[in-house]
Short mmCIF file of C-alpha atoms in Angstrom, two decimals:
data_model
loop_
_atom_site.label_atom_id
_atom_site.label_comp_id
_atom_site.label_asym_id
_atom_site.label_seq_id
_atom_site.Cartn_x
_atom_site.Cartn_y
_atom_site.Cartn_z
CA UNK T 1 0.00 0.00 0.00
CA UNK T 2 1.48 3.32 -1.05
CA UNK T 3 0.79 6.50 0.84
CA UNK T 4 1.24 8.51 -2.31
CA UNK T 5 3.90 11.07 -1.41
CA UNK T 6 5.91 12.45 -4.27
CA UNK T 7 9.32 11.40 -2.96
CA UNK T 8 8.42 7.71 -3.17
CA UNK T 9 6.02 7.61 -6.14
CA UNK T 10 6.92 8.09 -9.80
CA UNK T 11 4.96 10.45 -12.05
CA UNK T 12 2.24 9.36 -14.46
CA UNK T 13 1.15 6.48 -12.22
CA UNK T 14 4.02 4.17 -13.25
CA UNK T 15 4.93 1.79 -10.45
CA UNK T 16 8.52 1.88 -9.27
CA UNK T 17 9.60 -1.17 -7.29
CA UNK T 18 11.94 0.08 -4.58
CA UNK T 19 12.60 -3.10 -2.63
CA UNK T 20 11.27 -6.54 -1.72
CA UNK T 21 8.85 -4.97 0.78
CA UNK T 22 7.56 -2.43 -1.71
CA UNK T 23 3.86 -1.77 -1.09
CA UNK T 24 3.93 -2.90 2.55
CA UNK T 25 2.63 -0.21 4.90
CA UNK T 26 3.98 -0.41 8.45
CA UNK T 27 2.28 1.44 11.29
CA UNK T 28 5.10 1.81 13.78
CA UNK T 29 3.84 2.37 17.32
CA UNK T 30 7.17 1.36 18.84
CA UNK T 31 9.86 3.44 20.45
CA UNK T 32 13.41 3.32 21.85
CA UNK T 33 15.32 0.42 20.22
CA UNK T 34 13.92 -3.05 19.43
CA UNK T 35 10.87 -1.87 17.47
CA UNK T 36 12.46 1.11 15.71
CA UNK T 37 15.44 -1.05 14.71
CA UNK T 38 13.06 -3.61 13.20
CA UNK T 39 11.06 -1.02 11.28
CA UNK T 40 14.21 0.69 10.00
CA UNK T 41 15.37 -2.61 8.50
CA UNK T 42 11.98 -2.97 6.85
CA UNK T 43 12.09 0.59 5.53
CA UNK T 44 15.49 -0.09 3.98
CA UNK T 45 13.86 -3.00 2.14
CA UNK T 46 11.13 -0.82 0.65
CA UNK T 47 8.34 -0.75 3.24
CA UNK T 48 6.47 2.50 3.86
CA UNK T 49 6.94 3.09 7.59
CA UNK T 50 4.86 5.63 9.50
CA UNK T 51 6.44 6.34 12.87
CA UNK T 52 3.74 7.29 15.37
CA UNK T 53 5.17 9.32 18.24
CA UNK T 54 3.69 10.95 21.28
CA UNK T 55 3.75 14.75 21.53
CA UNK T 56 7.19 14.63 23.17
CA UNK T 57 8.61 12.22 20.64
CA UNK T 58 10.55 8.97 20.89
CA UNK T 59 12.60 8.77 24.11
CA UNK T 60 15.82 8.33 22.14
CA UNK T 61 15.49 11.84 20.70
CA UNK T 62 16.71 13.06 24.10
CA UNK T 63 19.37 10.39 24.70
CA UNK T 64 22.48 12.54 24.42
CA UNK T 65 25.41 12.88 24.03
CA UNK T 66 26.62 12.31 21.36
CA UNK T 67 24.74 14.51 18.91
CA UNK T 68 24.91 15.53 15.26
CA UNK T 69 23.58 19.01 14.54
CA UNK T 70 21.81 18.95 17.85
CA UNK T 71 20.07 15.59 17.21
CA UNK T 72 20.79 12.44 19.21
CA UNK T 73 22.97 10.05 17.21
CA UNK T 74 21.18 7.21 19.04
CA UNK T 75 17.90 8.32 17.45
CA UNK T 76 19.56 8.90 14.07
CA UNK T 77 21.00 5.38 14.05
CA UNK T 78 17.66 3.53 14.10
CA UNK T 79 15.06 5.75 12.43
CA UNK T 80 16.00 6.38 8.81
CA UNK T 81 13.49 5.72 6.07
CA UNK T 82 10.40 6.65 8.12
CA UNK T 83 7.76 9.36 8.21
CA UNK T 84 6.83 10.85 11.57
CA UNK T 85 3.42 11.84 12.83
CA UNK T 86 2.88 13.02 16.42
CA UNK T 87 -0.37 11.75 17.91
CA UNK T 88 -1.60 12.08 21.46
CA UNK T 89 -3.58 8.87 21.90
CA UNK T 90 -5.41 10.43 24.86
CA UNK T 91 -6.94 12.90 22.43
CA UNK T 92 -10.04 11.38 20.75
CA UNK T 93 -9.28 12.91 17.35
CA UNK T 94 -5.68 11.73 17.38
CA UNK T 95 -6.72 8.29 18.60
CA UNK T 96 -9.14 8.05 15.70
CA UNK T 97 -6.35 8.88 13.24
CA UNK T 98 -4.22 6.17 14.87
CA UNK T 99 -7.02 3.64 14.46
CA UNK T 100 -7.44 4.66 10.81
CA UNK T 101 -3.73 4.11 10.24
CA UNK T 102 -4.02 0.67 11.85
CA UNK T 103 -6.99 -0.12 9.62
CA UNK T 104 -4.94 0.62 6.50
CA UNK T 105 -1.68 -1.00 7.61
CA UNK T 106 -0.24 -4.28 6.40
CA UNK T 107 1.86 -4.44 9.55
CA UNK T 108 1.40 -2.85 12.96
CA UNK T 109 4.32 -3.08 15.36
CA UNK T 110 4.22 -1.93 18.98
CA UNK T 111 6.21 -2.29 22.17
CA UNK T 112 3.84 -0.80 24.71
CA UNK T 113 3.47 -2.60 28.02
CA UNK T 114 1.26 -5.63 27.20
CA UNK T 115 -2.31 -4.44 27.10
CA UNK T 116 -1.27 -0.79 26.99
CA UNK T 117 -3.00 -0.10 23.67
CA UNK T 118 -6.32 -1.69 24.66
CA UNK T 119 -7.82 1.54 25.97
CA UNK T 120 -7.29 3.22 22.60
CA UNK T 121 -8.87 0.50 20.48
CA UNK T 122 -5.46 -0.43 19.10
CA UNK T 123 -5.15 -3.91 20.58
CA UNK T 124 -4.82 -6.92 18.28
CA UNK T 125 -8.40 -8.13 18.49
CA UNK T 126 -9.87 -4.69 17.78
CA UNK T 127 -7.47 -3.87 14.95
CA UNK T 128 -7.93 -7.30 13.39
CA UNK T 129 -11.73 -6.97 13.49
CA UNK T 130 -11.48 -4.06 11.06
CA UNK T 131 -8.37 -5.26 9.23
CA UNK T 132 -8.29 -9.09 9.04
CA UNK T 133 -5.11 -9.07 6.92
CA UNK T 134 -3.03 -7.15 9.43
CA UNK T 135 0.18 -8.63 10.79
CA UNK T 136 0.27 -7.31 14.34
CA UNK T 137 3.70 -7.54 15.98
CA UNK T 138 4.18 -7.00 19.72
CA UNK T 139 7.56 -6.74 21.43
CA UNK T 140 7.73 -6.95 25.21
CA UNK T 141 10.29 -7.66 27.88
CA UNK T 142 8.84 -10.82 29.36
CA UNK T 143 5.79 -11.78 27.31
CA UNK T 144 2.08 -11.14 27.65
CA UNK T 145 1.44 -13.71 30.38
CA UNK T 146 2.69 -13.73 33.96
CA UNK T 147 5.57 -11.39 33.07
CA UNK T 148 3.39 -8.75 31.40
CA UNK T 149 3.67 -6.34 34.34
CA UNK T 150 7.48 -6.33 34.37
CA UNK T 151 9.12 -3.41 32.50
CA UNK T 152 11.29 -4.62 29.64
CA UNK T 153 14.69 -2.95 29.46
CA UNK T 154 17.66 -4.64 27.85
CA UNK T 155 19.93 -4.25 30.88
CA UNK T 156 17.34 -6.01 33.04
CA UNK T 157 17.19 -8.88 30.55
CA UNK T 158 20.97 -9.14 30.39
CA UNK T 159 20.88 -9.63 34.16
CA UNK T 160 17.84 -11.90 34.39
CA UNK T 161 18.75 -14.14 31.44
CA UNK T 162 22.18 -14.99 32.81
CA UNK T 163 24.24 -13.14 30.20
CA UNK T 164 25.90 -10.90 32.78
CA UNK T 165 26.90 -13.95 34.81
CA UNK T 166 28.92 -15.03 31.77
CA UNK T 167 30.51 -11.66 31.01
CA UNK T 168 33.59 -10.35 32.76
CA UNK T 169 36.66 -11.65 34.55
CA UNK T 170 36.17 -14.86 36.55
CA UNK T 171 37.34 -13.11 39.70
CA UNK T 172 35.54 -9.84 39.02
CA UNK T 173 31.96 -8.62 38.90
CA UNK T 174 29.50 -9.50 36.14
CA UNK T 175 29.30 -7.01 33.26
CA UNK T 176 26.71 -5.93 30.76
CA UNK T 177 27.44 -6.20 27.06
CA UNK T 178 28.58 -2.97 25.46
CA UNK T 179 25.34 -2.62 23.48
CA UNK T 180 21.69 -3.44 24.15
CA UNK T 181 22.26 -6.81 22.57
CA UNK T 182 18.87 -8.34 23.30
CA UNK T 183 16.95 -5.31 22.04
CA UNK T 184 18.76 -5.72 18.74
CA UNK T 185 18.22 -9.47 18.75
CA UNK T 186 14.51 -9.07 19.52
CA UNK T 187 14.22 -6.51 16.72
CA UNK T 188 15.71 -9.01 14.30
CA UNK T 189 13.40 -11.74 15.59
CA UNK T 190 10.44 -9.40 15.11
CA UNK T 191 11.40 -8.86 11.46
CA UNK T 192 11.71 -12.62 10.92
CA UNK T 193 8.30 -13.18 12.48
CA UNK T 194 6.69 -10.39 10.46
CA UNK T 195 8.12 -11.68 7.18
CA UNK T 196 6.95 -15.20 7.97
CA UNK T 197 3.45 -13.88 8.79
CA UNK T 198 3.36 -11.85 5.57
CA UNK T 199 4.30 -14.98 3.63
CA UNK T 200 1.43 -16.82 5.32
CA UNK T 201 -0.92 -13.93 4.56
CA UNK T 202 0.08 -13.95 0.91
CA UNK T 203 -0.86 -17.61 0.76
CA UNK T 204 -4.08 -17.50 2.81
CA UNK T 205 -5.23 -13.88 3.03
CA UNK T 206 -5.14 -14.16 6.81
CA UNK T 207 -3.17 -11.91 9.15
CA UNK T 208 -1.98 -12.94 12.58
CA UNK T 209 -0.27 -11.78 15.73
CA UNK T 210 3.50 -12.01 16.11
CA UNK T 211 4.83 -11.90 19.66
CA UNK T 212 8.49 -11.42 20.56
CA UNK T 213 9.91 -10.89 24.02
CA UNK T 214 13.42 -9.97 25.06
CA UNK T 215 13.87 -12.81 27.54
CA UNK T 216 13.01 -15.49 24.97
CA UNK T 217 15.32 -13.79 22.46
CA UNK T 218 18.02 -13.79 25.12
CA UNK T 219 17.66 -17.45 26.00
CA UNK T 220 17.81 -18.59 22.39
CA UNK T 221 20.65 -16.11 21.79
CA UNK T 222 22.76 -17.64 24.56
CA UNK T 223 22.95 -20.69 22.23
CA UNK T 224 25.67 -23.05 23.53
CA UNK T 225 25.27 -21.80 27.11
CA UNK T 226 21.52 -22.34 26.95
CA UNK T 227 22.10 -25.81 25.52
CA UNK T 228 24.62 -26.60 28.25
CA UNK T 229 21.88 -26.03 30.79
CA UNK T 230 18.87 -27.37 28.88
CA UNK T 231 20.55 -30.49 27.47
CA UNK T 232 23.44 -31.04 29.88
CA UNK T 233 22.13 -29.68 33.19
CA UNK T 234 25.31 -27.59 33.40
CA UNK T 235 25.27 -23.98 34.63
CA UNK T 236 28.03 -22.16 32.71
CA UNK T 237 30.24 -19.72 34.57
CA UNK T 238 32.22 -16.60 33.81
CA UNK T 239 35.53 -17.28 32.04
CA UNK T 240 36.60 -13.80 30.99
CA UNK T 241 37.45 -13.94 27.30
CA UNK T 242 38.12 -17.67 27.23
CA UNK T 243 35.79 -20.22 25.64
CA UNK T 244 34.54 -23.16 27.69
CA UNK T 245 34.82 -25.66 24.81
CA UNK T 246 37.44 -24.37 22.34
CA UNK T 247 41.14 -23.51 22.88
CA UNK T 248 42.67 -21.21 21.75
CA UNK T 249 39.63 -19.00 21.32
CA UNK T 250 40.48 -15.79 23.15
CA UNK T 251 42.58 -12.61 23.04
CA UNK T 252 46.30 -13.14 23.35
CA UNK T 253 48.93 -10.39 23.80
CA UNK T 254 51.33 -9.55 20.97
CA UNK T 255 54.19 -7.06 20.74
CA UNK T 256 51.71 -4.17 20.84
CA UNK T 257 48.00 -5.02 21.17
CA UNK T 258 45.90 -8.05 21.93
CA UNK T 259 44.88 -10.34 19.08
CA UNK T 260 41.84 -12.57 19.05
CA UNK T 261 42.92 -16.07 18.04
CA UNK T 262 40.09 -18.48 17.21
CA UNK T 263 41.69 -21.77 16.15
CA UNK T 264 38.46 -23.71 16.47
CA UNK T 265 39.60 -27.08 15.11
CA UNK T 266 42.71 -29.24 15.02
CA UNK T 267 43.64 -28.23 11.46
CA UNK T 268 43.52 -24.53 12.32
CA UNK T 269 45.59 -25.14 15.44
CA UNK T 270 48.25 -26.89 13.38
CA UNK T 271 48.39 -23.95 10.96
CA UNK T 272 48.67 -21.56 13.91
CA UNK T 273 51.63 -23.47 15.26
CA UNK T 274 53.31 -23.49 11.86
CA UNK T 275 52.97 -19.71 11.41
CA UNK T 276 54.23 -19.12 14.95
CA UNK T 277 57.28 -21.28 14.24
CA UNK T 278 56.45 -24.03 16.76
CA UNK T 279 54.99 -26.84 14.59
CA UNK T 280 55.91 -29.39 17.25
CA UNK T 281 53.15 -28.09 19.52
CA UNK T 282 50.53 -29.53 17.16
CA UNK T 283 51.91 -33.04 17.86
CA UNK T 284 52.39 -32.58 21.59
CA UNK T 285 50.07 -35.10 23.31
CA UNK T 286 48.79 -32.32 25.55
CA UNK T 287 47.52 -30.32 22.58
CA UNK T 288 46.78 -32.74 19.72
CA UNK T 289 42.98 -32.58 19.98
CA UNK T 290 40.72 -29.73 20.99
CA UNK T 291 39.67 -31.73 24.05
CA UNK T 292 43.35 -32.01 25.01
CA UNK T 293 43.91 -28.30 24.54
CA UNK T 294 40.84 -27.48 26.59
CA UNK T 295 42.09 -29.66 29.44
CA UNK T 296 45.61 -28.19 29.25
CA UNK T 297 44.77 -24.60 28.37
CA UNK T 298 46.90 -23.18 31.20
CA UNK T 299 49.99 -24.95 29.83
CA UNK T 300 49.34 -23.97 26.20
CA UNK T 301 48.60 -20.28 26.63
CA UNK T 302 52.09 -19.11 27.75
CA UNK T 303 53.70 -21.03 24.90
CA UNK T 304 51.57 -19.17 22.36
CA UNK T 305 52.04 -15.82 24.06
CA UNK T 306 55.81 -16.24 23.98
CA UNK T 307 55.77 -16.61 20.19
CA UNK T 308 53.21 -13.87 19.58
CA UNK T 309 55.43 -11.35 21.37
CA UNK T 310 57.66 -11.26 18.27
CA UNK T 311 55.26 -9.16 16.15
CA UNK T 312 52.39 -6.72 16.45
CA UNK T 313 48.70 -7.62 16.24
CA UNK T 314 48.07 -6.33 12.71
CA UNK T 315 51.17 -8.04 11.34
CA UNK T 316 50.12 -11.33 12.92
CA UNK T 317 46.59 -10.82 11.58
CA UNK T 318 47.84 -10.65 8.00
CA UNK T 319 50.11 -13.67 8.40
CA UNK T 320 47.62 -15.87 10.20
CA UNK T 321 44.62 -15.06 8.01
CA UNK T 322 46.73 -15.78 4.94
CA UNK T 323 47.41 -19.21 6.43
CA UNK T 324 43.72 -19.79 7.17
CA UNK T 325 43.76 -19.15 10.91
CA UNK T 326 40.79 -17.09 12.19
CA UNK T 327 42.00 -14.11 14.16
CA UNK T 328 41.53 -10.37 14.51
CA UNK T 329 42.92 -7.32 16.30
CA UNK T 330 40.81 -5.80 19.05
CA UNK T 331 39.79 -2.47 17.55
CA UNK T 332 37.91 0.56 18.72
CA UNK T 333 34.78 1.35 16.67
CA UNK T 334 36.72 3.47 14.18
CA UNK T 335 39.04 0.54 13.58
CA UNK T 336 36.06 -1.71 12.95
CA UNK T 337 34.75 0.65 10.26
CA UNK T 338 38.26 0.92 8.80
CA UNK T 339 38.49 -2.87 8.56
CA UNK T 340 35.11 -3.01 6.83
CA UNK T 341 36.38 -0.42 4.34
CA UNK T 342 39.50 -2.50 3.80
CA UNK T 343 37.33 -5.50 2.93
CA UNK T 344 35.23 -3.46 0.48
CA UNK T 345 32.07 -3.62 2.57
CA UNK T 346 31.36 0.13 2.25
CA UNK T 347 29.96 0.27 5.80
CA UNK T 348 28.73 3.88 5.71
CA UNK T 349 26.03 5.15 3.37
CA UNK T 350 24.39 8.55 3.18
CA UNK T 351 20.67 9.02 3.59
CA UNK T 352 18.94 12.24 2.61
CA UNK T 353 20.29 15.14 0.57
CA UNK T 354 21.70 18.59 1.15
CA UNK T 355 21.54 19.81 4.73
CA UNK T 356 19.53 16.72 5.68
CA UNK T 357 22.17 14.25 4.51
CA UNK T 358 23.16 11.89 7.34
CA UNK T 359 25.95 9.28 7.28
CA UNK T 360 24.56 5.98 8.55
CA UNK T 361 25.50 2.33 8.77
CA UNK T 362 24.71 0.23 5.73
CA UNK T 363 21.87 -2.31 5.90
CA UNK T 364 23.45 -5.67 6.79
CA UNK T 365 21.64 -7.72 4.11
CA UNK T 366 22.67 -7.53 0.46
CA UNK T 367 20.13 -8.58 -2.15
CA UNK T 368 21.20 -8.96 -5.78
CA UNK T 369 17.88 -8.02 -7.41
CA UNK T 370 16.23 -5.71 -4.86
CA UNK T 371 18.96 -4.07 -2.79
CA UNK T 372 18.30 -1.95 0.27
CA UNK T 373 17.62 1.73 -0.38
CA UNK T 374 18.02 4.76 1.84
CA UNK T 375 15.25 7.14 0.84
CA UNK T 376 14.49 9.30 3.84
CA UNK T 377 16.66 10.70 6.63
CA UNK T 378 15.50 10.15 10.22
CA UNK T 379 12.43 12.39 10.51
CA UNK T 380 11.99 15.38 12.75
CA UNK T 381 9.11 15.02 15.19
CA UNK T 382 5.82 15.27 13.26
CA UNK T 383 7.74 16.16 10.11
CA UNK T 384 5.15 14.46 7.91
CA UNK T 385 2.20 15.09 10.19
CA UNK T 386 0.24 17.39 7.91
CA UNK T 387 0.54 15.09 4.89
CA UNK T 388 -0.31 12.02 6.91
CA UNK T 389 -3.32 13.62 8.56
CA UNK T 390 -4.61 14.67 5.15
CA UNK T 391 -4.10 11.18 3.78
CA UNK T 392 -5.75 9.50 6.76
CA UNK T 393 -8.72 11.85 6.45
CA UNK T 394 -9.46 10.76 2.89
CA UNK T 395 -11.29 7.65 1.80
CA UNK T 396 -8.71 4.89 1.82
CA UNK T 397 -10.03 3.61 -1.50
CA UNK T 398 -9.36 6.97 -3.18
CA UNK T 399 -6.57 6.57 -5.74
#
């Protein structure tokens, strides 16, 4: 469904396909991170996303520093490609516009406290009654059942899920991850669920509800640690940067900076030893198999560190990768972007034009026939409000 604005529609009524989600209208009632991240990914893939904000705007607009031209870079990083309309759902007229948007949408996504939209007639059952084809996606912290009353913030989920118990030095305190990892993961899971539901709708004509919660995303995202508990009745513990099942798989010091070495199988370990000039270690009974290396990790580590001290991290990176040994220097963010540039990944794209042009991180998925596009810069609060109100006030069947 196209809204009909001139910056996304060609003249003379000719249809321009702008991505695999072209024609999908997303009513975005989410805020902060998980939902906005999901809808940004969908916008990049061609969906028309209408960001519904309260009169004060998305919370992340005020999450500063850092800023670019007075705007929070946090907000800028997850809201490109959208149109903003400010609606006060406590106002009957605004609530009616919100319901009209929901009635026209292919997808509605929200991360209110479970049940929080009921009072406005924007709950799943009410929206579906007037729009049976809608895919209604809800993101919460702990689901819509017994955990519905618990606020859902990523840091809480990092603590509750067990992630923090696994992060940090064994003799130190638990640490949070450096990003809101489960918000991002839940946003990705929401997109997967929405796309699956759209596929089902295309086949049957029937919409459905998609529910994602941060704790479930966290538990599946803990992968091998979750399996250790679920399948092995083992409670993993904090090991710093070491891996419980693979050695070497950790940062090791070099002549200048630490280098991640991830020799995850016996063949890679042998290549590592050859490049380091100690091929005999690969045949040492203590280190022949991964299980041996795991058992004797404290004996192996100083032998590797001694050899790595001969060169710097970047020099070792080039030598080891050439030999087929997974490794990488520990960079700051700028170094990460520089490495992506080195590999030809073009990690930064520009969205918008002129004074509104914003550098932003490239969409992570590359499609050969329908690549991601970056049509609109992150919107100012209610930037498209007048146009959207006019559109929502017309008959939805009007061409």
